[in-house]
Coordinates of C-alpha atoms in Angstrom, one line a residue:
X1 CA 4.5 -0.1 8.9
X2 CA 7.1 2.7 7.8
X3 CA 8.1 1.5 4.0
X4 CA 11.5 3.7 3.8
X5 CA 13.1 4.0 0.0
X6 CA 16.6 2.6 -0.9
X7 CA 18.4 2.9 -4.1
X8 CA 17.7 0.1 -6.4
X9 CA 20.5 -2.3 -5.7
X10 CA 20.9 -1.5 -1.7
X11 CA 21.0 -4.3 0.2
X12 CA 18.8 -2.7 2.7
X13 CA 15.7 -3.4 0.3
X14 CA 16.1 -6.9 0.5
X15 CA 15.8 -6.8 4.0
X16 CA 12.8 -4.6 4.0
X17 CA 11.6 -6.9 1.6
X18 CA 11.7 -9.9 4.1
X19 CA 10.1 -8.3 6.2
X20 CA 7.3 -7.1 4.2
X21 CA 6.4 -10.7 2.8
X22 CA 6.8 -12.2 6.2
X23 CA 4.3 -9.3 7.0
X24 CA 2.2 -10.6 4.0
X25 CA 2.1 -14.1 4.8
X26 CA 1.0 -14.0 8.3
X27 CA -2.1 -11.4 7.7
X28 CA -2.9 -14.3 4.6
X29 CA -3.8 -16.8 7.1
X30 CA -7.5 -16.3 8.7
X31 CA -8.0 -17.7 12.0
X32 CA -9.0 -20.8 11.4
X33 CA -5.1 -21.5 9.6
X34 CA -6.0 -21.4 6.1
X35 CA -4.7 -18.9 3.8
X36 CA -6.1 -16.5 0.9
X37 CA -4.5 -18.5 -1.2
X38 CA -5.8 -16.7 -4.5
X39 CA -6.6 -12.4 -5.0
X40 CA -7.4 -10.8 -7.8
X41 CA -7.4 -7.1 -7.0
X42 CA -9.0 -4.7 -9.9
X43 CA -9.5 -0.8 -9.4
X44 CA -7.4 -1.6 -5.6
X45 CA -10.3 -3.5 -4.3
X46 CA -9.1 -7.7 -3.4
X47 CA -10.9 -10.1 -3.9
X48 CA -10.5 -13.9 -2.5
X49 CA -10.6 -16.9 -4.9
X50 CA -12.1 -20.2 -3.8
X51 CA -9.7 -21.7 -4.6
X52 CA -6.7 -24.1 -2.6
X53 CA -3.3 -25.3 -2.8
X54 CA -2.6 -27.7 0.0
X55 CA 1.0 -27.5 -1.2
X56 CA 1.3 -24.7 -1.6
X57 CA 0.0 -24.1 2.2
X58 CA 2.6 -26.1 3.5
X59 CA 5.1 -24.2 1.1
X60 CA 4.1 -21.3 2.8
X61 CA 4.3 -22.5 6.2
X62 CA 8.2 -23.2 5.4
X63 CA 9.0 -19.6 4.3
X64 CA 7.2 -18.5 7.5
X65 CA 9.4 -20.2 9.7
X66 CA 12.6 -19.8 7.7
X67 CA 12.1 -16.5 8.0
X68 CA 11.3 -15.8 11.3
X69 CA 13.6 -18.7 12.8
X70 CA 16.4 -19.2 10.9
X71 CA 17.2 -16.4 8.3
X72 CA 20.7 -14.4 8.8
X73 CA 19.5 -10.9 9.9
X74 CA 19.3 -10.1 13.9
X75 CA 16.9 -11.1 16.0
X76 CA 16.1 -7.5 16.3
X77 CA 15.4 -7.1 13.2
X78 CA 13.5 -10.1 13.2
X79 CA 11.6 -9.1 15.7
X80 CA 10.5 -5.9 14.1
X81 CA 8.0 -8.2 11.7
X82 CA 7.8 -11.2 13.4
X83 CA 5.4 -10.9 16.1
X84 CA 3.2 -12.9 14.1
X85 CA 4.7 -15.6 13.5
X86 CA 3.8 -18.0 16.5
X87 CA 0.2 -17.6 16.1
X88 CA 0.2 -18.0 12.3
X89 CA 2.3 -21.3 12.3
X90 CA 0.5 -22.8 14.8
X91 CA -2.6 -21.8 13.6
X92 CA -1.5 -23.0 9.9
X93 CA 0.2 -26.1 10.9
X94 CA -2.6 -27.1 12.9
X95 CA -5.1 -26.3 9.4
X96 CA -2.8 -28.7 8.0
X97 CA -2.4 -31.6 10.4
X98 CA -6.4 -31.3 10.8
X99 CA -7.3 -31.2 6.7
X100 CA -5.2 -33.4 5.0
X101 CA -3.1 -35.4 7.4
X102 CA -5.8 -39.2 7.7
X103 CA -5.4 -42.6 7.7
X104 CA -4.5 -44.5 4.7
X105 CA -6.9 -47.7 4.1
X106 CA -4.7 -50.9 5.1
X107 CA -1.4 -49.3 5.3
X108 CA -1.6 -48.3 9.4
X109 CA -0.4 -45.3 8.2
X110 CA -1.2 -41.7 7.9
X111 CA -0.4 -39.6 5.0
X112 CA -1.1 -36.1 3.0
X113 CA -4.1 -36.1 1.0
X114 CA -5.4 -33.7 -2.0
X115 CA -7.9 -32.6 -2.1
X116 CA -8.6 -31.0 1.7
X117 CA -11.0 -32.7 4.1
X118 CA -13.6 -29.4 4.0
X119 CA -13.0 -28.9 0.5
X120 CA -16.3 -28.8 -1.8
X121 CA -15.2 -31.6 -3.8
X122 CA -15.8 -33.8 -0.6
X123 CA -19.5 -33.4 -0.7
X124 CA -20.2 -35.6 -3.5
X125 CA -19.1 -39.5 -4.1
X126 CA -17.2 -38.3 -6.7
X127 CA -15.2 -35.8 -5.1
X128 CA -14.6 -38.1 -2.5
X129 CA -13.1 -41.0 -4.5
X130 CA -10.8 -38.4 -6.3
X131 CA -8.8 -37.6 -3.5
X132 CA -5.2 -39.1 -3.5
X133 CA -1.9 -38.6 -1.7
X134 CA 0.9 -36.6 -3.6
X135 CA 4.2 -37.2 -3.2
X136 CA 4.8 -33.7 -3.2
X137 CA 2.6 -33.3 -0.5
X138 CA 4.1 -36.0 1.6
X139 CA 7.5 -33.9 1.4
X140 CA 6.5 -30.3 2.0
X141 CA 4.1 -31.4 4.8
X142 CA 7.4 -33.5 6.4
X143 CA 9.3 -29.8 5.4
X144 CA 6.7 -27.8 7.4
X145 CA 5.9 -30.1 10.2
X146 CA 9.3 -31.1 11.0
X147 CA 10.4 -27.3 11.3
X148 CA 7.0 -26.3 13.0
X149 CA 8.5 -28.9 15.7
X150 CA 12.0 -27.5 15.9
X151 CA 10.0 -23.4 16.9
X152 CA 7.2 -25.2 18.2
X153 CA 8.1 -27.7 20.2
X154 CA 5.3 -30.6 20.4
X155 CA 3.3 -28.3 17.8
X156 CA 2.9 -31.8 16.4
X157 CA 3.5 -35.2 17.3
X158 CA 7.0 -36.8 15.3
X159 CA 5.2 -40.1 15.1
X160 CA 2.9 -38.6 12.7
X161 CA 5.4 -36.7 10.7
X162 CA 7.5 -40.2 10.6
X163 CA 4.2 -42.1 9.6
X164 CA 4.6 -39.8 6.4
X165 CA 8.2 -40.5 6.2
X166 CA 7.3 -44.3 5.9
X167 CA 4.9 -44.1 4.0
X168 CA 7.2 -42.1 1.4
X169 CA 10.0 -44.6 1.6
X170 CA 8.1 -47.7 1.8
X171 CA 5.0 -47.2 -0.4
X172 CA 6.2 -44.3 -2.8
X173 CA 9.8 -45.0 -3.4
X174 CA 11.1 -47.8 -6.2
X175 CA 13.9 -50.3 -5.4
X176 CA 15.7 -48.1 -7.6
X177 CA 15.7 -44.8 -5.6
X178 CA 12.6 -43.6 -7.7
X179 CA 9.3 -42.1 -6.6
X180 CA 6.1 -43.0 -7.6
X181 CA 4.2 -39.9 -7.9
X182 CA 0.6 -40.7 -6.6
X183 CA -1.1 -43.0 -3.8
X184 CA -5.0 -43.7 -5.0
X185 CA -6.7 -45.2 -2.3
X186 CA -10.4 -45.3 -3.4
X187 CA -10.5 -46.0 -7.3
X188 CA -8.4 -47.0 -9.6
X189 CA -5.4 -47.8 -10.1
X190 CA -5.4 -48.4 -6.7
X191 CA -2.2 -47.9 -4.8
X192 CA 1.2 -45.8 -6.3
X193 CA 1.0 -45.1 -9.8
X194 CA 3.2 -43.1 -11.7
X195 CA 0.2 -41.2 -13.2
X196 CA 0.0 -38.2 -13.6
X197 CA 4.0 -37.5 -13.9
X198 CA 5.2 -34.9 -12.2
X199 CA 8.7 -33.8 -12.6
X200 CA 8.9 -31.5 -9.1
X201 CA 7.4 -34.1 -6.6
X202 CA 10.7 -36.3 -6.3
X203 CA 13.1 -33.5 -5.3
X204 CA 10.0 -31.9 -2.7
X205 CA 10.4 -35.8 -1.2
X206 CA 13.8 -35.8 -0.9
X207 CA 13.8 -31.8 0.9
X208 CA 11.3 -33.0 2.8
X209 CA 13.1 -36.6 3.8
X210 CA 16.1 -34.5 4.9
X211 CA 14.2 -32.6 6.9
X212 CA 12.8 -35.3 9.0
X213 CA 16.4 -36.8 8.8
X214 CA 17.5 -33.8 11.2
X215 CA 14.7 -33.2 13.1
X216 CA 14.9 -36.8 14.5
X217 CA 19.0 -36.8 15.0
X218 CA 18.4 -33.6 17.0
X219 CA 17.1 -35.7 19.2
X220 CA 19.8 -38.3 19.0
X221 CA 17.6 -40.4 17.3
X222 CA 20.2 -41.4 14.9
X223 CA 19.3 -44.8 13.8
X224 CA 15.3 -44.2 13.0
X225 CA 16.4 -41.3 11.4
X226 CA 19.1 -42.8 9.2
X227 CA 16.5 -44.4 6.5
X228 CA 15.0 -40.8 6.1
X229 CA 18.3 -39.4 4.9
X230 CA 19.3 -42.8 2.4
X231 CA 15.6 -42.8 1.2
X232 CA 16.3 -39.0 0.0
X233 CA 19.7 -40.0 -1.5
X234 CA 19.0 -42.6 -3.5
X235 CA 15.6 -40.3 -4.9
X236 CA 18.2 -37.8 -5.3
X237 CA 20.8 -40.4 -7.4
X238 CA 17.7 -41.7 -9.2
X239 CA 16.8 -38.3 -10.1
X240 CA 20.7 -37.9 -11.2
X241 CA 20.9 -41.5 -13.2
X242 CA 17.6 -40.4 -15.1
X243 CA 18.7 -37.2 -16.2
X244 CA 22.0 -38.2 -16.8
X245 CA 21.8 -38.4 -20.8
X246 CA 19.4 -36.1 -21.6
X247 CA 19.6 -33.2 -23.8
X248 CA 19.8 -29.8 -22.1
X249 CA 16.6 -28.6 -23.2
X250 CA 15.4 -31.5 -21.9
X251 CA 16.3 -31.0 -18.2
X252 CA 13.6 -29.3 -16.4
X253 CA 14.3 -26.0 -13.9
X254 CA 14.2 -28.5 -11.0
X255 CA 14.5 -26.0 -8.1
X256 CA 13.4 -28.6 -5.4
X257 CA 15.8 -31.2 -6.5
X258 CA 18.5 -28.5 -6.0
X259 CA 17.8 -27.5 -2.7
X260 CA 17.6 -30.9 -1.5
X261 CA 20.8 -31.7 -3.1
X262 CA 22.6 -28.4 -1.1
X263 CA 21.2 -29.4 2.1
X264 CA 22.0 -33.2 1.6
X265 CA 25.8 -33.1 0.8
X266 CA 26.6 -32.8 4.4
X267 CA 25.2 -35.3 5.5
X268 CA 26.8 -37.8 3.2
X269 CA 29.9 -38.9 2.3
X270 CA 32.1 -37.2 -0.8
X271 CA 32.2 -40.3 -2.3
X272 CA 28.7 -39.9 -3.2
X273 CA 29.0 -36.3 -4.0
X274 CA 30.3 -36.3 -7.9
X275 CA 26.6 -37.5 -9.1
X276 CA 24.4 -35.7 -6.7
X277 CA 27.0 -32.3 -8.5
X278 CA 27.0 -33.1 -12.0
X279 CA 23.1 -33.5 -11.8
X280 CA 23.0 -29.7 -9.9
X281 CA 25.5 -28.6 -12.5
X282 CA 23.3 -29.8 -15.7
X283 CA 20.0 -27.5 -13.7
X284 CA 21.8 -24.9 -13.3
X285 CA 23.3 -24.5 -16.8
X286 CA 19.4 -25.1 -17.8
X287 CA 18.0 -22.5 -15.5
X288 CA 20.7 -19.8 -16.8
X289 CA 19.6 -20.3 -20.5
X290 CA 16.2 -20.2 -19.6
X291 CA 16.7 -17.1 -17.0
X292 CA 18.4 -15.2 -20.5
X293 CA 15.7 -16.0 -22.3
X294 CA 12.5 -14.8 -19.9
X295 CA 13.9 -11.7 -19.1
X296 CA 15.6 -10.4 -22.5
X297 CA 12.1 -11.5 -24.8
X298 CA 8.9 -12.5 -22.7
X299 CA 5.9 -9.9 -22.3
X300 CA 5.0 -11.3 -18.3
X301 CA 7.9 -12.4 -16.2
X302 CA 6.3 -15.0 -14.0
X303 CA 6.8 -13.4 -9.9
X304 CA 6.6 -17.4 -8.7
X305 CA 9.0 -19.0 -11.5
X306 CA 11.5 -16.2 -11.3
X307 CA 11.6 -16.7 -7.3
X308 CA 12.2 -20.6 -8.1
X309 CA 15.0 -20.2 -10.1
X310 CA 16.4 -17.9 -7.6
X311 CA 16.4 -20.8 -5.0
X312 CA 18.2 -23.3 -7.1
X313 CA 20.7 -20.7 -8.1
X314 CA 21.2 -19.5 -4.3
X315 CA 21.3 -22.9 -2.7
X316 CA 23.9 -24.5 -5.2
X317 CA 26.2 -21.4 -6.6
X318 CA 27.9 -21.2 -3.0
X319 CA 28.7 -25.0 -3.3
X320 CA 30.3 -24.4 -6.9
X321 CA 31.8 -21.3 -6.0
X322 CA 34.5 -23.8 -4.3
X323 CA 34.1 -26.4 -6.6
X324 CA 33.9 -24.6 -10.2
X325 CA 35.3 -27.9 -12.1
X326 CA 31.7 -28.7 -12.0
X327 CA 30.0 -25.9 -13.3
X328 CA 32.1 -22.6 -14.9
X329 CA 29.4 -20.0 -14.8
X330 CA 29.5 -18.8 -11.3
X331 CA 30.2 -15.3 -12.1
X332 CA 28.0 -14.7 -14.7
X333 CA 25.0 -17.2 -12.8
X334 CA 25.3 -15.3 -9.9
X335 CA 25.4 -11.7 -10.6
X336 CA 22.6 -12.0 -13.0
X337 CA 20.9 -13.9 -9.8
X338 CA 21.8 -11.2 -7.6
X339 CA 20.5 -8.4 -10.1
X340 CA 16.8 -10.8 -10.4
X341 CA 16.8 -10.4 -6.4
X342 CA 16.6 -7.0 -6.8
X343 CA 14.1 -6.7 -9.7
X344 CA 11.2 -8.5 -7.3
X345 CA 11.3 -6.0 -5.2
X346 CA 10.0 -3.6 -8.0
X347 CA 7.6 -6.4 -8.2
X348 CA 6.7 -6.4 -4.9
X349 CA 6.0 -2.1 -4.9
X350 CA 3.8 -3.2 -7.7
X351 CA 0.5 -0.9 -6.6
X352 CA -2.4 -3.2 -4.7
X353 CA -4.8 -2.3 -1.7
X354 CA -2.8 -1.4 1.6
X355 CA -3.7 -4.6 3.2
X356 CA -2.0 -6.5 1.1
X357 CA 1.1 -4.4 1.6
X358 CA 4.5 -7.2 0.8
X359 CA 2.3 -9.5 -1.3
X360 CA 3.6 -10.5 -4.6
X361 CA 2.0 -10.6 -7.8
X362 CA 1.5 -13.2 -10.4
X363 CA 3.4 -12.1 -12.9
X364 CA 4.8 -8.5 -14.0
X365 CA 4.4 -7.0 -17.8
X366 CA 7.1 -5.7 -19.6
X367 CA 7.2 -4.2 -22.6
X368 CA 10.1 -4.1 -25.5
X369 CA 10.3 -0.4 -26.6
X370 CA 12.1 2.0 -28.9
X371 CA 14.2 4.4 -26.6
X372 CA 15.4 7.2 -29.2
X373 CA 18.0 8.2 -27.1
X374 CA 20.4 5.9 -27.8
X375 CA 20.8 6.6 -31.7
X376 CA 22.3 3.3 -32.1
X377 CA 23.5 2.7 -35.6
X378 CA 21.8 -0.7 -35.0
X379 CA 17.9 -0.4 -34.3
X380 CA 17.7 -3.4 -32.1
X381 CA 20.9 -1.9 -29.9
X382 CA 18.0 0.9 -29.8
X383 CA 15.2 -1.5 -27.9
X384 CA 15.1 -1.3 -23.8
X385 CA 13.0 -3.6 -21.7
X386 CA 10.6 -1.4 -19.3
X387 CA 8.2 -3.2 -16.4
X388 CA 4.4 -1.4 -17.1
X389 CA 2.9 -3.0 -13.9
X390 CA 1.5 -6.6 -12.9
X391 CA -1.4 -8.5 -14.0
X392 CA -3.3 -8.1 -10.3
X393 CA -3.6 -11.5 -9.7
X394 CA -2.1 -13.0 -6.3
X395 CA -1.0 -16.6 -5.0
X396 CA 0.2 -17.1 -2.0
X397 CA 3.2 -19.5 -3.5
X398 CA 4.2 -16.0 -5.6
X399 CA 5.0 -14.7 -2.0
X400 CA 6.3 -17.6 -0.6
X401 CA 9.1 -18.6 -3.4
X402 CA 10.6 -15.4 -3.7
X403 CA 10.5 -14.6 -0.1
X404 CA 12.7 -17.9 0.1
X405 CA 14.7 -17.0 -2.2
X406 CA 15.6 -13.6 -0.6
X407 CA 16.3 -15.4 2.6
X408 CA 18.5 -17.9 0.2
X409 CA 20.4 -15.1 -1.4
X410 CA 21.1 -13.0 2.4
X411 CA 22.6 -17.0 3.1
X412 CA 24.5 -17.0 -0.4
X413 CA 26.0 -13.5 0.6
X414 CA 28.0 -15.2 3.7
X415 CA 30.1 -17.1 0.8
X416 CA 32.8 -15.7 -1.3
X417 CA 30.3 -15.2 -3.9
X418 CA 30.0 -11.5 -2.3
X419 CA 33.5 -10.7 -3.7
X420 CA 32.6 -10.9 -7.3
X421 CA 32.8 -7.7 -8.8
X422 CA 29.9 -7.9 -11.2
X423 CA 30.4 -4.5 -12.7
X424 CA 33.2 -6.6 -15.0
X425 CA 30.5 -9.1 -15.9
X426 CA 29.1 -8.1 -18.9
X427 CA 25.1 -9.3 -19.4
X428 CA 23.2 -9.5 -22.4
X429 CA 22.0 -5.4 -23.6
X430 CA 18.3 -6.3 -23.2
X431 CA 18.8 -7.5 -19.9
X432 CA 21.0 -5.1 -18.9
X433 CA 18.3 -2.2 -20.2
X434 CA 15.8 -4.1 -17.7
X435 CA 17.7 -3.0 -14.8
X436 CA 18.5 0.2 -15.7
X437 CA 15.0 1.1 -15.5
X438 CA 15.1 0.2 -11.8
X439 CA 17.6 2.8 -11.3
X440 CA 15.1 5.8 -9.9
X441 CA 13.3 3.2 -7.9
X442 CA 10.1 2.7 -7.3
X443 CA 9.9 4.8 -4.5
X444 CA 11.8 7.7 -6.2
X445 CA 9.6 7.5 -9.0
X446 CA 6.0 8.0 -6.5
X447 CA 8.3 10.8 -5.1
X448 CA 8.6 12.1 -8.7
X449 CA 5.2 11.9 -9.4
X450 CA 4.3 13.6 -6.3
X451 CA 6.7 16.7 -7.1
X452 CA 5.0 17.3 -10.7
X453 CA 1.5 16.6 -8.9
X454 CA 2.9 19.5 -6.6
X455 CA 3.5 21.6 -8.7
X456 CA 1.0 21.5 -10.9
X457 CA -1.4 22.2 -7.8
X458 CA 0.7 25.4 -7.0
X459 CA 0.3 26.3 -10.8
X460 CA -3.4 26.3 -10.2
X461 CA -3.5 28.5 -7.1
X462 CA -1.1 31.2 -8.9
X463 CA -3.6 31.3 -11.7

C-alpha cells in the first residue's frame, strides 16, 4: 500500500483516508467473520481484547459496504482498496446471521440477541438467562443485512431480515411511535421493558426500519414494505414530541436519530417534515456547542464521538443548507465540520504496528500550551492546542464512525455547502490554534524528522 502525503486540508487525504479504513476494516475480520473488535498496541506490538460488540459488528458491516458500494468516488478508485470487500461482508454477515440472529420463545419470530451465541457468557445458566434482544441491535442488523442483500444478492434471506422488522414494530414499538428498549426472554421482566434506557437505540430502529423500507420496494414490494417506513416515522415523531420541550443541554448528540431523519424525508410527505426538522435542528445546535467545547478545553478528543458528530452534521447540514429558517448556523456548523474531517486523519497517521495501517484510535491527547511566540498582551490569546499522540487503544466502531463520516462529508460536498468560503468564518482562537498545528502534516513532519536524523548521521561520518 503506497501512503502518498497531501497538505493538511487537500481533499485528496480524505480519499486516501477511505481507503485506508476500508483497508482496515476488512484485514479486522478473521475468517470465520468476526472482527478484532478491541487492540491495545504498547511499544508497536497489538494485542486483541476478548472482548465483543455485536453492534458494533453490524456497525461495521454498514461502513464496509457503504464504502465499497455506494460512496461518491470512481469505481476505479474504489477498486484500488476494495478487493476485499466481498469476502469480508459475506464472511461478516454470515458471523452475524449465525451468532445472534435465533428464535424468540412464543413470538414465531427471529430477532438480534446480546450477548453472541459462542460468547463465554453462554457457558453458564447465568450467562444464558442474561441474554436479551436490543433494539439497537434489531436496527443495525436490519441496516447491515438489508444492504448486504442489495451487493450480495440472497447473501441472506429478506424473510429473516423482515422477521426482525416485525418484531421491531410489533413487540418493540409503543402505540405512541415509542420504542421499548429491551426484549428479555428468559427472566425477568419478561418481554419489552424500557430498562435499561438507552437514548441511541430508537434513532438505530428507525435507520434500520428505512432500510428494510427500500430494500423491499426495490423489489416492488410496496405494500409489505409500507409499515417498515411508518413504523420508523412515527419512532422518529415520538423521538421529536419527546424532546420537544427540553432544555438544550438536555438534548443528547443523537447522531442516529439524525441520519434516519435525512434519509426518511424523501420518502414522506412535507407535511410531516416541520417536526421531523425542528427535532434535527435542536441536535444539531447541541452537537455544535458540545463540538466547541471538546476541541477548544478537553485533554483526549474521543476518535469514535468526534466521527459521530460528524455524521449528524454531514447527513442534515445539506438539508438546511436549503432550508436555513430551521437552523441558522450552516456556515459556521459546517466549516468547523469540514476542518474536524480533516483533523482525523492526523488521527488516523497516529503511529501503531503496520498491520494495522488505516485503523483509528480511541481517543487522541492534546495538550493546552504556552506558545511564546505570539507575545499576546493577553496570556490566554498566548495558549495553542497541540495533539501529542493517542492513547493506543483500538475499537473497531473508532474505525467505522469516522470512516462513515468521511464517506458522509465526500456526499455533503455534492451540495452547495462546497461554496462556503470558510476563510470568512471566524472560529473560536483555541480551535483555530488546533488546526494550525496540522499545517506541516503528519507526513511532512516524519519527512522532517528524517532530514534532521539525516543529517545528524552525516555529522557523525564527517567527524
Amino acid at each position: 500500500v503506497v501512503v502518498k502525503t497531501f497538505e493538511p486540508f487537500d481533499p485528496r487525504r480524505i480519499d486516501q483516508a477511505i481507503g485506508l479504513g476500508t483497508r482496515y476494516l476488512c484485514s479486522a475480520a478473521d475468517k470465520q467473520g468476526q472482527f478484532n473488535y478491541e487492540v491495545k498496541v504498547r511499544k508497536n506490538k497489538a494485542k486483541v481484547m476478548n472482548t465483543y460488540n455485536v453492534l458494533r459488528h453490524a456497525g461495521a458491516i454498514y461502513s464496509l459496504v457503504d464504502s465499497c458500494y455506494f460512496n461518491e468516488q470512481t469505481a476505479s478508485a474504489r477498486a484500488s482498496y476494495c478487493g476485499c470487500a466481498p469476502d469480508t461482508i459475506r464472511d461478516t454477515v454470515q458471523w452475524l446471521v449465525r451468532e445472534t440472529v435465533l428464535p424468540i420463545p412464543d413470538l414465531g419470530l427471529v430477532g438480534v440477541y446480546k450477548p453472541h451465541k459462542t460468547h463465554k457468557s453462554s457457558k453458564t445458566v447465568e450467562g444464558r438467562l442474561s441474554y436479551r434482544l436490543p433494539l439497537g441491535g434489531q436496527g443495525l442488523a436490519m441496516i447491515a443485512l438489508s444492504m448486504a442483500n442489495q451487493v450480495q444478492p440472497g447473501l441472506v434471506e429478506w424473510d429473516t431480515v423482515e422477521q426482525i422488522g416485525n418484531f421491531t414494530t410489533q413487540h418493540l414499538q409503543k402505540d405512541d411511535g415509542s420504542f421499548f428498549t429491551f426484549w428479555f426472554p428468559f427472566r425477568e421482566p419478561f418481554g419489552a421493558s424500557d430498562q435499561p434506557p438507552s437514548l441511541y437505540y430508537p434513532g438505530e430502529a428507525a435507520l434500520g426500519l428505512i432500510y428494510l423500507y427500500e430494500g423491499l420496494k426495490d423489489q416492488g414490494k410496496d405494500d409489505a414494505a409500507a409499515v417498515y417506513l411508518e413504523g420508523a416515522a412515527k419512532g422518529l415523531e415520538a423521538l421529536a414530541n419527546e424532546r420537544e420541550d427540553w432544555e438544550e443541554e438536555a438534548i443528547p448528540l443523537d447522531h442516529w436519530a439524525l441520519k434516519a431523519t435525512a434519509r426518511i424525508l424523501s420518502h414522506l410527505p412535507e407535511a410531516r417534515h416541520d417536526k421531523l426538522l425542528k427535532h434535527a435542528a435542536s441536535v444539531l445546535t447541541t452537537i455544535y456547542a458540545f463540538e466547541e467545547d471538546l476541541l477548544s478545553y478537553d485533554e483526549e478528543l474521543g476518535v469514535s464521538t468526534m466521527g459521530t458528530l460528524l455524521e449528524a452534521q454531514f447527513a442534515m447540514l445539506p438539508i438546511f443548507h436549503e432550508k436555513r429558517s430551521y437552523y441558522d448556523n450552516v456556515d459556521q456548523a459546517w466549516c468547523l465540520a469540514e476542518k474536524v474531517a480533516f483533523l482525523l486523519c492526523e488521527a488516523q497517521d497516529q503511529d501503531k504496528p503496520a498491520d494495522m495501517l488505516g485503523g483509528l484510535p480511541h481517543n487522541l491527547k492534546v495538550k493546552n500550551e504556552v506558545d511564546y511566540k505570539k507575545k499576546a498582551n493577553m496570556m490566554e490569546n498566548n495558549i495553542v492546542r497541540t495533539i501529542k499522540g493517542s492513547d493506543g487503544f483500538y475499537q473497531i466502531d473508532d474505525t467505522q464512525h469516522v470512516l462513515s463520516a468521511w464517506l458522509s462529508y465526500k456526499e455533503a460536498l455534492e451540495s452547495g455547502l462546497s461554496e462556503i468560503d470558510c476563510s470568512q468564518v471566524a472560529l473560536p482562537p483555541l480551535i483555530d490554534s488546533l488546526f494550525d498545528g496540522l499545517k506541516a502534516g503528519a507526513g511532512q513532519k516524519d519527512e522532517k524528522k528524517t532530514k534532521r536524523k539525516k543529517k545528524k548521521k552525516k555529522g557523525k561520518r564527517k567527524g
